[in-house]
Coordinates of C-alpha atoms in Angstrom, one line a residue:
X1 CA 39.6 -14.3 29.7
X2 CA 41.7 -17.6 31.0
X3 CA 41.2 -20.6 28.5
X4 CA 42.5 -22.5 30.7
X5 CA 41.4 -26.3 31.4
X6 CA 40.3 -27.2 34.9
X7 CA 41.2 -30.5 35.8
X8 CA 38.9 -33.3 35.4
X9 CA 38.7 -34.7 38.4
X10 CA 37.0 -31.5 39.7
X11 CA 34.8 -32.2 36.6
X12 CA 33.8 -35.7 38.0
X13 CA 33.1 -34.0 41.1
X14 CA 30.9 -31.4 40.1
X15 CA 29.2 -34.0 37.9
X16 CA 28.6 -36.3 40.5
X17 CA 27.1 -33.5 42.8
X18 CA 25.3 -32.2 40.5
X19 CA 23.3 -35.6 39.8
X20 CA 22.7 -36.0 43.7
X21 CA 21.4 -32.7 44.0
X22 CA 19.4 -33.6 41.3
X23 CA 18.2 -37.1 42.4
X24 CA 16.9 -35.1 45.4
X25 CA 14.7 -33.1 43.8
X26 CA 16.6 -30.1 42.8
X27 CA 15.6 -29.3 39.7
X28 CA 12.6 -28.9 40.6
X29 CA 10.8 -25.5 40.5
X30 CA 12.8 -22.6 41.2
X31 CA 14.0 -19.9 43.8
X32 CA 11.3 -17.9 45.0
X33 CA 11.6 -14.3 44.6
X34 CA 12.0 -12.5 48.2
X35 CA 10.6 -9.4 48.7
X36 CA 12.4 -5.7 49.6
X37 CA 16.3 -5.7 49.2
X38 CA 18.1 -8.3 47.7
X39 CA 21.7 -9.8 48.7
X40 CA 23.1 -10.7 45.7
X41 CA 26.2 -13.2 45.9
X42 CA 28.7 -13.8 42.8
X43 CA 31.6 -16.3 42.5
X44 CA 34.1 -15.9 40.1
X45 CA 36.9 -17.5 38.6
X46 CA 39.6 -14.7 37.9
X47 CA 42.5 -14.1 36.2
X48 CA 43.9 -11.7 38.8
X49 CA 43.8 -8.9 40.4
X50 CA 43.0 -6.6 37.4
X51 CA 39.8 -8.7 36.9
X52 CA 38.8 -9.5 40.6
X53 CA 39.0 -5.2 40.9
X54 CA 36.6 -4.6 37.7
X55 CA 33.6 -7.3 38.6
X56 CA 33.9 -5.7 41.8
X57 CA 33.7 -2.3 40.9
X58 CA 31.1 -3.2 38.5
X59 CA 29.0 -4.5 41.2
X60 CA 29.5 -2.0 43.5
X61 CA 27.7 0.3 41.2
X62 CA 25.2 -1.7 40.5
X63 CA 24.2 -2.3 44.1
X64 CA 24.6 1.4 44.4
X65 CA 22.2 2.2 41.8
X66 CA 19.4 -0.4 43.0
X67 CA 19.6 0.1 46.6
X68 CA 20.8 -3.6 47.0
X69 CA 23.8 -5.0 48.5
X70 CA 26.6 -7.7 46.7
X71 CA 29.2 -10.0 47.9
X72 CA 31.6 -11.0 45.3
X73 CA 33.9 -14.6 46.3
X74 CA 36.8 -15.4 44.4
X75 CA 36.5 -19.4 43.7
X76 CA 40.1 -21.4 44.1
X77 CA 38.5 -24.6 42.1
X78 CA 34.9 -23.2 40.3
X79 CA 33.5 -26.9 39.5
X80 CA 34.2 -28.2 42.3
X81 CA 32.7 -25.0 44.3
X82 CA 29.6 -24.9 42.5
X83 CA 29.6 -28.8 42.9
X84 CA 29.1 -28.4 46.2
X85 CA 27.0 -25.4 46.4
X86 CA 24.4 -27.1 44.2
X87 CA 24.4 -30.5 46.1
X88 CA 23.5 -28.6 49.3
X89 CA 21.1 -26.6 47.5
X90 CA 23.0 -23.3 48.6
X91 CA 24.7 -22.0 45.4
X92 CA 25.8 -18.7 44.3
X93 CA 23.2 -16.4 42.9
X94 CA 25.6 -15.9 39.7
X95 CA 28.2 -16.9 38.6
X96 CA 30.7 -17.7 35.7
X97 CA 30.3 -20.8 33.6
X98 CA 32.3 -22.4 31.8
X99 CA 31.5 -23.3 27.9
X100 CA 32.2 -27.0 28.4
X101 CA 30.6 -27.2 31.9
X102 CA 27.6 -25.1 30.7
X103 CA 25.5 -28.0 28.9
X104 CA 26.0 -30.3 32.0
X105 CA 24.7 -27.7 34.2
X106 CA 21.9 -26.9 32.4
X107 CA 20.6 -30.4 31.6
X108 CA 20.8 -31.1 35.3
X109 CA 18.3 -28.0 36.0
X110 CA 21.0 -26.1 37.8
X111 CA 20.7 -22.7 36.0
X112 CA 17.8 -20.1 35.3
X113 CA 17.5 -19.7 31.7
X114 CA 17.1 -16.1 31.6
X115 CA 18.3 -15.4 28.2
X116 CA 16.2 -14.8 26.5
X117 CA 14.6 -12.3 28.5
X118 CA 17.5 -9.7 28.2
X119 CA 16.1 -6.6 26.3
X120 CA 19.6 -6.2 24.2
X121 CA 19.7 -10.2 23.3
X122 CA 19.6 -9.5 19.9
X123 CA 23.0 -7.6 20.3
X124 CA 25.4 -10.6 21.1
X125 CA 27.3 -12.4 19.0
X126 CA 25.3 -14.8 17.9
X127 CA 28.0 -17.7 17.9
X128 CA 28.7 -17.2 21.7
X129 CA 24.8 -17.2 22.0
X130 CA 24.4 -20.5 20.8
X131 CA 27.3 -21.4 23.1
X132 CA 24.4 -20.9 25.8
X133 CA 21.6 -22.2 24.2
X134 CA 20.2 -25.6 25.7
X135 CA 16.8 -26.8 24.3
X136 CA 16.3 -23.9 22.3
X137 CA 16.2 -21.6 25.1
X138 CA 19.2 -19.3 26.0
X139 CA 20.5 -20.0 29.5
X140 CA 22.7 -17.3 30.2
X141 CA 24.3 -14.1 28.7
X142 CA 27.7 -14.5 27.2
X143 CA 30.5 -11.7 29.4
X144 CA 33.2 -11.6 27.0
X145 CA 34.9 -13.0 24.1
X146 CA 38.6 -13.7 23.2
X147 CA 39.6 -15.3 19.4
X148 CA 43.4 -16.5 18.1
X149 CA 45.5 -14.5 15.9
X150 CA 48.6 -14.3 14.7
X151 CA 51.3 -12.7 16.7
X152 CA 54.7 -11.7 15.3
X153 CA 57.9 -10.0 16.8
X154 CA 58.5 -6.9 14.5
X155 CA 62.3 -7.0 15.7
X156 CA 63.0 -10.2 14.6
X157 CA 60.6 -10.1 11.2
X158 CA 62.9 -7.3 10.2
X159 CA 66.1 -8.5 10.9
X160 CA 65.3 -12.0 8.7
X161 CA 65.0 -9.5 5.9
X162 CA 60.8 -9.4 6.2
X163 CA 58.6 -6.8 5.3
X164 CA 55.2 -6.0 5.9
X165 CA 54.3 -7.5 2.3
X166 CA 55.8 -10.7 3.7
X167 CA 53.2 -11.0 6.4
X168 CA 51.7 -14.5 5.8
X169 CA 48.2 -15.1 4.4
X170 CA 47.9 -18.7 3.7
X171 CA 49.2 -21.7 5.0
X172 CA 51.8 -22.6 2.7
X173 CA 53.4 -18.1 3.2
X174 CA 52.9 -19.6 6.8
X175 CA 55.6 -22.0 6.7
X176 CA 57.8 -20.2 4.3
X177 CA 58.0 -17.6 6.8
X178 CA 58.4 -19.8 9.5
X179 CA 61.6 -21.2 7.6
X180 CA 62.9 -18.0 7.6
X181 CA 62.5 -16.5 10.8
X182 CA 64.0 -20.4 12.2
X183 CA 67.2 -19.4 12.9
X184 CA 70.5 -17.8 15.8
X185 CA 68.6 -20.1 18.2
X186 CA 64.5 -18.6 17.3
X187 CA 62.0 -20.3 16.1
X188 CA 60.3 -19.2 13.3
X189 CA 56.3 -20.1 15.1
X190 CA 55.3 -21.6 18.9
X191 CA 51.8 -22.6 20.3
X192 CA 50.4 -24.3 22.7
X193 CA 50.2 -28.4 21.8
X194 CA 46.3 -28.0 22.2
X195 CA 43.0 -28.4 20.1
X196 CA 41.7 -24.9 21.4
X197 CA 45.2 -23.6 19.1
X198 CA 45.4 -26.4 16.7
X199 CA 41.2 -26.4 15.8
X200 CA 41.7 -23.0 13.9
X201 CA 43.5 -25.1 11.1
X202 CA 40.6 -27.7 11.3
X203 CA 38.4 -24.6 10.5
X204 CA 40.4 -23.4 7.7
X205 CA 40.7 -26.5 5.8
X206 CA 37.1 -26.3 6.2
X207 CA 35.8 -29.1 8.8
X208 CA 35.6 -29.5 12.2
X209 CA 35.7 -32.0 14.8
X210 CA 31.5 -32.4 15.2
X211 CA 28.8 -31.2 13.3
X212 CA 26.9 -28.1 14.0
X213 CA 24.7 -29.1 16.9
X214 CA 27.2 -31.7 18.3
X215 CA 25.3 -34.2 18.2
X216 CA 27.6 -36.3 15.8
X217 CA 31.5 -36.4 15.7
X218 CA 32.9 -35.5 12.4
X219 CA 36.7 -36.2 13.3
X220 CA 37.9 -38.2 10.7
X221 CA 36.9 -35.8 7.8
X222 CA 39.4 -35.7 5.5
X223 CA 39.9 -31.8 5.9
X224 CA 40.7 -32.6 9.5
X225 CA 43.1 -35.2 8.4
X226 CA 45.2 -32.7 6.0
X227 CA 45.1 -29.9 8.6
X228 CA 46.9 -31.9 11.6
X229 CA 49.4 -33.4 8.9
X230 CA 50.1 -29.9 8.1
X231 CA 50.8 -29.0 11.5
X232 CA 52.7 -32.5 11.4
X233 CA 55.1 -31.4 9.2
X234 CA 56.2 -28.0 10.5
X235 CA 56.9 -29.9 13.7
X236 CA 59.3 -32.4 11.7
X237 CA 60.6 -29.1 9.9
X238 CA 61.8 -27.8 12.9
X239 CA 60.1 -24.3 12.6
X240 CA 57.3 -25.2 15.0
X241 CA 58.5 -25.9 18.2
X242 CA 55.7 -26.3 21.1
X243 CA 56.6 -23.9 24.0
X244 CA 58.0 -26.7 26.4
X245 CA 60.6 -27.6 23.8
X246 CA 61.5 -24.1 24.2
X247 CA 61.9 -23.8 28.2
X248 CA 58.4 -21.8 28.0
X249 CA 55.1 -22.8 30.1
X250 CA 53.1 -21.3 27.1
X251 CA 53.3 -19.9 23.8
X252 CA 53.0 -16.5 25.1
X253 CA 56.2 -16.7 27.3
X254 CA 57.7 -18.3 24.4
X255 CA 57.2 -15.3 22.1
X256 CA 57.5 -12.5 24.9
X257 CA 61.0 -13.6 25.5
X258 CA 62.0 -13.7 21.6
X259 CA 62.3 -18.2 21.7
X260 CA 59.8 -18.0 18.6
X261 CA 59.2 -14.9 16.2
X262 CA 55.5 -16.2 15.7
X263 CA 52.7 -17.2 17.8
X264 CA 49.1 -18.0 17.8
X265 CA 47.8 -16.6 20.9
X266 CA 44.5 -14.9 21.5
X267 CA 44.0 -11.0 23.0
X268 CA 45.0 -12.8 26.5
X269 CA 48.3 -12.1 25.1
X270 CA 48.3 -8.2 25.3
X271 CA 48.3 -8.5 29.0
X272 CA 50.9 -10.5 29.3
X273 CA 53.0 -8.6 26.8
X274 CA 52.3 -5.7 28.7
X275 CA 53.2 -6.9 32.0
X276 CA 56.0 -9.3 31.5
X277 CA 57.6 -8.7 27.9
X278 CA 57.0 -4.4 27.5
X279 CA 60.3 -3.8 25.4
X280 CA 58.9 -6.8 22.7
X281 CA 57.5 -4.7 19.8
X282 CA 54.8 -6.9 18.3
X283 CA 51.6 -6.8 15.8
X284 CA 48.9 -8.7 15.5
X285 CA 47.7 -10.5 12.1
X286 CA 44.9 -12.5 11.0
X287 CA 45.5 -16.4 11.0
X288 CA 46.4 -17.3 7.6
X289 CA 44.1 -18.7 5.3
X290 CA 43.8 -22.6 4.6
X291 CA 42.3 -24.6 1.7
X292 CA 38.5 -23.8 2.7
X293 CA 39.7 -19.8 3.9
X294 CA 39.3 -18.0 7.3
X295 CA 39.2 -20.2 10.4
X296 CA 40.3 -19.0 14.1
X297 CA 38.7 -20.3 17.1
X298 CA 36.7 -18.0 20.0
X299 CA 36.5 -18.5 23.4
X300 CA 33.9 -17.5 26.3
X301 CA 32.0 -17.5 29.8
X302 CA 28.8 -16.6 30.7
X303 CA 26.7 -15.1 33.7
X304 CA 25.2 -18.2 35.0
X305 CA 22.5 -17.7 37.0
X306 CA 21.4 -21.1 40.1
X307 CA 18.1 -22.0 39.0
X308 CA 17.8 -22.5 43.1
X309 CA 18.8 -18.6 43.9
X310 CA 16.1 -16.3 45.5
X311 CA 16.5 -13.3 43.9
X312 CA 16.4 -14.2 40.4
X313 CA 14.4 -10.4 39.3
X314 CA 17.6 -8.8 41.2
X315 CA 20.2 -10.8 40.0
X316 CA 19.1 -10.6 36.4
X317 CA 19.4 -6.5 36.5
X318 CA 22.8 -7.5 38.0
X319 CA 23.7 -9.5 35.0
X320 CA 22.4 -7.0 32.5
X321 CA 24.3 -4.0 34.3
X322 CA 27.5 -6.3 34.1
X323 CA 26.8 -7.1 30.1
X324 CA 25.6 -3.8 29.8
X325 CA 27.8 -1.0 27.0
X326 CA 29.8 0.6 29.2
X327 CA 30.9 -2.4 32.0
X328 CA 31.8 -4.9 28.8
X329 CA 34.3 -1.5 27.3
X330 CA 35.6 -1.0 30.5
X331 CA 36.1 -4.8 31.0
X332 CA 37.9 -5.1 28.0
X333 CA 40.5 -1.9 29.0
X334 CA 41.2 -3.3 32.3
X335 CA 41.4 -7.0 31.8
X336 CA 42.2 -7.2 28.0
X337 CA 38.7 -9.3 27.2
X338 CA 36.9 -8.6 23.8
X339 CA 33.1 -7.7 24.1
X340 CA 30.4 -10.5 23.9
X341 CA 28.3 -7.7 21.9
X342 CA 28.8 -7.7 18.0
X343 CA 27.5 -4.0 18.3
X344 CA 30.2 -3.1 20.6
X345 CA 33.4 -4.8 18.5
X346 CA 33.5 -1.5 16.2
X347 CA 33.7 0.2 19.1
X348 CA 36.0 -2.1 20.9
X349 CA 38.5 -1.7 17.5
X350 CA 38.6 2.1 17.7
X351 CA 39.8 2.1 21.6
X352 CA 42.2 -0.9 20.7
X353 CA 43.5 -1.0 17.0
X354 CA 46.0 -3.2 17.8
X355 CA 43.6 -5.8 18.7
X356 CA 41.8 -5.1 15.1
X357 CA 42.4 -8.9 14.4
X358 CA 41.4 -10.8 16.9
X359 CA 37.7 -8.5 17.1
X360 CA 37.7 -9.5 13.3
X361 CA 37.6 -13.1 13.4
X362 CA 34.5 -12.8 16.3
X363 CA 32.8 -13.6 12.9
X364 CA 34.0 -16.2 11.5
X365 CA 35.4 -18.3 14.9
X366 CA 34.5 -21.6 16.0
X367 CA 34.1 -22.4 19.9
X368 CA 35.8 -25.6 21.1
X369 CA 33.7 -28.6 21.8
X370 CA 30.7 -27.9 24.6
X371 CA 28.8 -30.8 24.5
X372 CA 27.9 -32.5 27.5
X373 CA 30.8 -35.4 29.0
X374 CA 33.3 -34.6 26.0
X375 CA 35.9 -32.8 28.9
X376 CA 37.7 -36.0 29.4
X377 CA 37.7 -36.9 25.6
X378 CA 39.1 -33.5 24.5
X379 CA 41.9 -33.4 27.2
X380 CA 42.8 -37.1 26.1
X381 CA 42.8 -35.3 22.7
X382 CA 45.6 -32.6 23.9
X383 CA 47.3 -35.1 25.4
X384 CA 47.9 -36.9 22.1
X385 CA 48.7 -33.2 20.2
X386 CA 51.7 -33.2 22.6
X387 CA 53.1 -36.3 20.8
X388 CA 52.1 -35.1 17.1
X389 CA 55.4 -35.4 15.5
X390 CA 56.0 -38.4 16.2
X391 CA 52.3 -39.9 15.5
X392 CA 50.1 -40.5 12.6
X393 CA 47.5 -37.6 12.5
X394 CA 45.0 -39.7 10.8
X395 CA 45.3 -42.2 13.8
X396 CA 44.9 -39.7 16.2
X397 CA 41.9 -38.5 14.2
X398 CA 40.5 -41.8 14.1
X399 CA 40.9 -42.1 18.4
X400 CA 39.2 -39.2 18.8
X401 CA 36.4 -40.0 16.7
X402 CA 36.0 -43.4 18.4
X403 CA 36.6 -42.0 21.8
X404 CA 33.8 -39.1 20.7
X405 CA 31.2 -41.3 19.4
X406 CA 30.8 -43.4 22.9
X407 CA 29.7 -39.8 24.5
X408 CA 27.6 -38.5 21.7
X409 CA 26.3 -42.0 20.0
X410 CA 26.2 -42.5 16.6
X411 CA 28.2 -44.7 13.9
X412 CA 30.5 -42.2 13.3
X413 CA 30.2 -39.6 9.8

């Protein structure tokens, strides 16, 4: 799935729609169930065509099987379309949401918390269920998962004079590899100047940038502080380059065209390399280790489902046939998304061994920051990452924890 940001200003719009919709009494009560067949209407954000094509031919078979009929729309701008669609009481039957839109929409009684209903609950990752979960009750089933690893050009790993036995598994093999492979105009590692990217090292030196339920920011931890100087320094040694210092729009480009020998990328990137870069031999490795261990970061959607629709009975039975065992496998062949279901990820592995280390770190990733108005902080965040090498990572730290605390409240750790 696409990780990436939608612009804030769509946010504020939504926002703001959402709380005159909700000022006017829509939240409510909900839909009322109509009886005989049901029309069943989705929007979607997609990726392209490869992903417009499967969640239509998913639904197709669903309304085929239940006698019903579905109209799938293709959204240019999803917050601000579901904005309006919930201000004029109107909105989609389901639809995707977003992990950092989710908590506004439910607190504004715009979904159906259907969740928990689902008979194969039990079966999802239990990380991406908690993603949805919104006063103890979960609002919506997670539709796919994609995590980070390490991606690294084979050609050029061999010509440095690398073997497998060289593949790096903790920070400091990390940037002794990265030395290596920096040279003849490559870069030894690129990513994306971005907290989604750079949070994996917060994980593995063992913190993160809130506590648990998010209800407190947690920033300025020391671990945090030693991660980002870490980063810090293989900027200022010249074998971390972010992709735009490399002519590349992401670090996927950057790697696909041989700028930088190492990436960290999640299973997005087997698309791409695919499609654009076919003639790149590549594998995919585990993020290395920091002081604290494992760490990689996950990302996700779920089914939302407008606490306003009229067909909630039919539209849930869509939603299950969508997340059901054989939709999420033939999602993740045709549009290169992992499976939200931990029972499926064995699976998943056997049809896609080269993706064996992204399905692994489904159980030990952490999803970015969800909570409720933190959009605008974290992409002031990323803004900041851009300028890294020449900043002081505990100052930026410190911003973000200020900047944090006047969403969530509190005084701080």
């Amino acid at each position: 799935m696409s990780r990436t940001q939608l612009p804030f200003a769509a946010c504020i719009l939504s926002v703001s729609l959402l709380a005159t919709a909700c000022s006017s009494g829509f939240d409510k009560g909900s839909g009322q169930e109509n009886s005989g067949k049901q029309e069943i209407r989705v929007l979607i954000a997609t990726s392209g065509p490869a992903e417009t094509a499967a969640v239509k031919q998913a639904a197709a078979g669903w309304a085929k099987k239940t006698g019903n009929s579905v109209t799938v729309d293709l959204a240019q701008n999803m917050d601000q379309q579901l904005g309006q669609a919930f201000a004029g009481s109107n909105p989609p039957d389901v639809f995707y949401t977003s992990g950092d839109q989710f908590s506004t929409y439910a607190q504004r009684g715009a979904l159906f918390a259907y969740g928990d209903k689902l008979d194969d609950r039990a079966d999802f990752s239990p990380a991406l269920t908690r993603a949805f979960t919104y006063n103890d009750k979960l609002y919506c089933a997670p539709k796919d998962q994609s995590t980070l690893g390490l991606a690294v050009n084979t050609t050029l790993w061999k010509k440095a004079g690398l073997t497998e036995a060289d593949y790096p598994k903790t920070w400091e093999e990390l940037e002794a590899t990265a030395k290596k492979l920096t040279k003849g105009g490559v870069t030894g590692l690129s990513f994306n100047p971005d907290y989604n990217e750079i949070g994996a090292f917060f994980r593995q030196s063992g913190s993160w940038l809130t506590n648990a339920d998010q209800t407190r920011m947690t920033a300025t931890d020391d671990a945090n502080v030693k991660a980002l100087t870490f980063v810090k320094k293989l900027l200022k040694e010249g074998v971390l380059k972010y992709p735009k210092d490399l002519g590349a729009g992401w670090g996927g480009e950057a790697f696909g065209k041989g700028k930088a020998a190492m990436s960290i990328e999640g299973n997005w990137l087997a698309g791409a390399m695919a499609k654009d870069y076919p003639d790149t031999a590549y594998k995919v490795l585990p993020l290395p280790e920091g002081p604290a261990g494992k760490g990689t970061m996950a990302f996700t959607n779920c089914w939302g489902i407008a606490a306003k629709s009229k067909h909630h009975a039919a539209a849930v039975t869509l939603v299950e046939h969508l997340t059901g065992d054989a939709s999420q496998l033939k999602f993740a062949k045709t549009v290169g998304v992992m499976p939200s279901k931990k029972t499926l990820l064995d699976e998943y592995k056997s049809q896609n061994p080269q993706a064996a280390a992204w399905a692994d770190g489904a159980a030990y990733a952490q999803l970015p920051v969800t909570a409720s108005g933190m959009r605008q902080v974290m992409a002031e965040f990323n803004t900041s990452l851009a300028q890294l090498a020449d900043s002081d990572p505990k100052k930026l730290l410190s911003d973000l924890q200020t900047n944090g605390e006047s969403v969530l409240g509190g005084n701080g750790r």
